[in-house]
């Protein structure tokens, strides 16, 4: 096996091609990293916006639940008054319940 320590045009071309490839790969990786960082920032802001919307919906639902409980209590009071006055007798016999 013989080693030739002379530099030929082929060696220079291969070395130049490798250098250009490394530079292009580095630029590509840098660009992808920058795009990924932008996407992460956009996703964080979108998540924060969704969380605030979800909180608003949860609060609205809780208020609606409270209103429904109050309405149900009012209806039970009205029903009790009707029963006390003799307007209704359980089971309620009316046109809808026959």
Tab-separated table of C-alpha atoms in Angstrom:
chain	number	residue	atom	x	y	z
A	1	UNK	CA	0.000	0.000	0.000
A	2	UNK	CA	1.441	3.284	-1.061
A	3	UNK	CA	0.541	6.773	0.227
A	4	UNK	CA	0.881	9.749	-2.081
A	5	UNK	CA	1.020	13.046	-0.171
A	6	UNK	CA	0.634	15.249	-3.234
A	7	UNK	CA	-2.489	17.364	-3.578
A	8	UNK	CA	-4.262	17.012	-6.891
A	9	UNK	CA	-7.050	19.016	-8.511
A	10	UNK	CA	-9.432	16.166	-7.649
A	11	UNK	CA	-8.527	16.457	-3.961
A	12	UNK	CA	-9.167	20.223	-4.070
A	13	UNK	CA	-12.502	19.747	-5.854
A	14	UNK	CA	-13.638	17.102	-3.348
A	15	UNK	CA	-12.568	19.278	-0.417
A	16	UNK	CA	-14.338	22.312	-1.903
A	17	UNK	CA	-17.504	20.304	-2.533
A	18	UNK	CA	-17.452	19.053	1.050
A	19	UNK	CA	-16.985	22.611	2.370
A	20	UNK	CA	-19.873	23.916	0.251
A	21	UNK	CA	-22.055	20.998	1.405
A	22	UNK	CA	-21.290	21.722	5.058
A	23	UNK	CA	-22.059	25.429	4.604
A	24	UNK	CA	-25.369	24.700	2.858
A	25	UNK	CA	-26.336	22.128	5.488
A	26	UNK	CA	-25.515	24.598	8.277
A	27	UNK	CA	-27.647	27.293	6.629
A	28	UNK	CA	-30.507	24.853	6.163
A	29	UNK	CA	-30.371	23.749	9.787
A	30	UNK	CA	-30.214	27.359	10.978
A	31	UNK	CA	-33.243	28.291	8.871
A	32	UNK	CA	-35.220	25.297	10.159
A	33	UNK	CA	-34.307	26.173	13.730
A	34	UNK	CA	-35.504	29.748	13.235
A	35	UNK	CA	-38.800	28.565	11.674
A	36	UNK	CA	-39.321	26.104	14.496
A	37	UNK	CA	-38.718	28.818	17.092
A	38	UNK	CA	-41.280	31.049	15.339
A	39	UNK	CA	-43.810	28.220	15.238
A	40	UNK	CA	-43.293	27.528	18.940
A	41	UNK	CA	-43.885	31.192	19.749
A	42	UNK	CA	-47.041	31.230	17.596
A	43	UNK	CA	-48.280	28.047	19.254
A	44	UNK	CA	-47.691	29.502	22.716
A	45	UNK	CA	-49.744	32.582	21.906
A	46	UNK	CA	-52.507	30.459	20.356
A	47	UNK	CA	-52.588	28.214	23.431
A	48	UNK	CA	-52.812	31.236	25.736
A	49	UNK	CA	-55.714	32.621	23.685
A	50	UNK	CA	-57.521	29.263	23.765
A	51	UNK	CA	-57.039	28.961	27.517
A	52	UNK	CA	-58.580	32.389	28.095
A	53	UNK	CA	-61.545	31.438	25.882
A	54	UNK	CA	-61.982	28.165	27.753
A	55	UNK	CA	-61.929	30.000	31.085
A	56	UNK	CA	-64.613	32.392	29.822
A	57	UNK	CA	-66.797	29.479	28.671
A	58	UNK	CA	-66.319	27.682	31.998
A	59	UNK	CA	-67.341	30.789	33.936
A	60	UNK	CA	-70.353	31.327	31.701
A	61	UNK	CA	-71.403	27.699	32.145
A	62	UNK	CA	-71.057	27.975	35.915
A	63	UNK	CA	-73.297	31.063	35.924
A	64	UNK	CA	-75.852	29.259	33.754
A	65	UNK	CA	-75.809	26.303	36.133
A	66	UNK	CA	-76.464	28.636	39.061
A	67	UNK	CA	-79.344	30.280	37.172
A	68	UNK	CA	-80.850	26.894	36.368
A	69	UNK	CA	-80.700	25.879	40.026
A	70	UNK	CA	-82.442	29.121	41.021
A	71	UNK	CA	-85.110	28.592	38.356
A	72	UNK	CA	-85.647	25.010	39.513
A	73	UNK	CA	-86.016	26.156	43.115
A	74	UNK	CA	-88.533	28.812	42.036
A	75	UNK	CA	-90.529	26.247	40.066
A	76	UNK	CA	-90.604	23.910	43.062
A	77	UNK	CA	-91.901	26.740	45.254
A	78	UNK	CA	-94.604	27.547	42.711
A	79	UNK	CA	-95.513	23.876	42.432
A	80	UNK	CA	-95.731	23.593	46.213
A	81	UNK	CA	-98.049	26.596	46.356
A	82	UNK	CA	-100.268	25.085	43.667
A	83	UNK	CA	-100.417	21.821	45.621
A	84	UNK	CA	-101.257	23.657	48.866
A	85	UNK	CA	-104.090	25.507	47.150
A	86	UNK	CA	-105.433	22.310	45.644
A	87	UNK	CA	-104.792	23.157	42.015
A	88	UNK	CA	-102.568	20.120	41.539
A	89	UNK	CA	-102.752	16.678	43.015
A	90	UNK	CA	-99.924	14.196	42.412
A	91	UNK	CA	-99.822	12.452	40.017
A	92	UNK	CA	-100.773	15.468	37.984
A	93	UNK	CA	-103.834	14.685	35.945
A	94	UNK	CA	-104.167	16.979	33.062
A	95	UNK	CA	-104.620	16.878	29.338
A	96	UNK	CA	-100.907	16.279	28.848
A	97	UNK	CA	-100.611	13.469	31.396
A	98	UNK	CA	-103.543	11.177	30.629
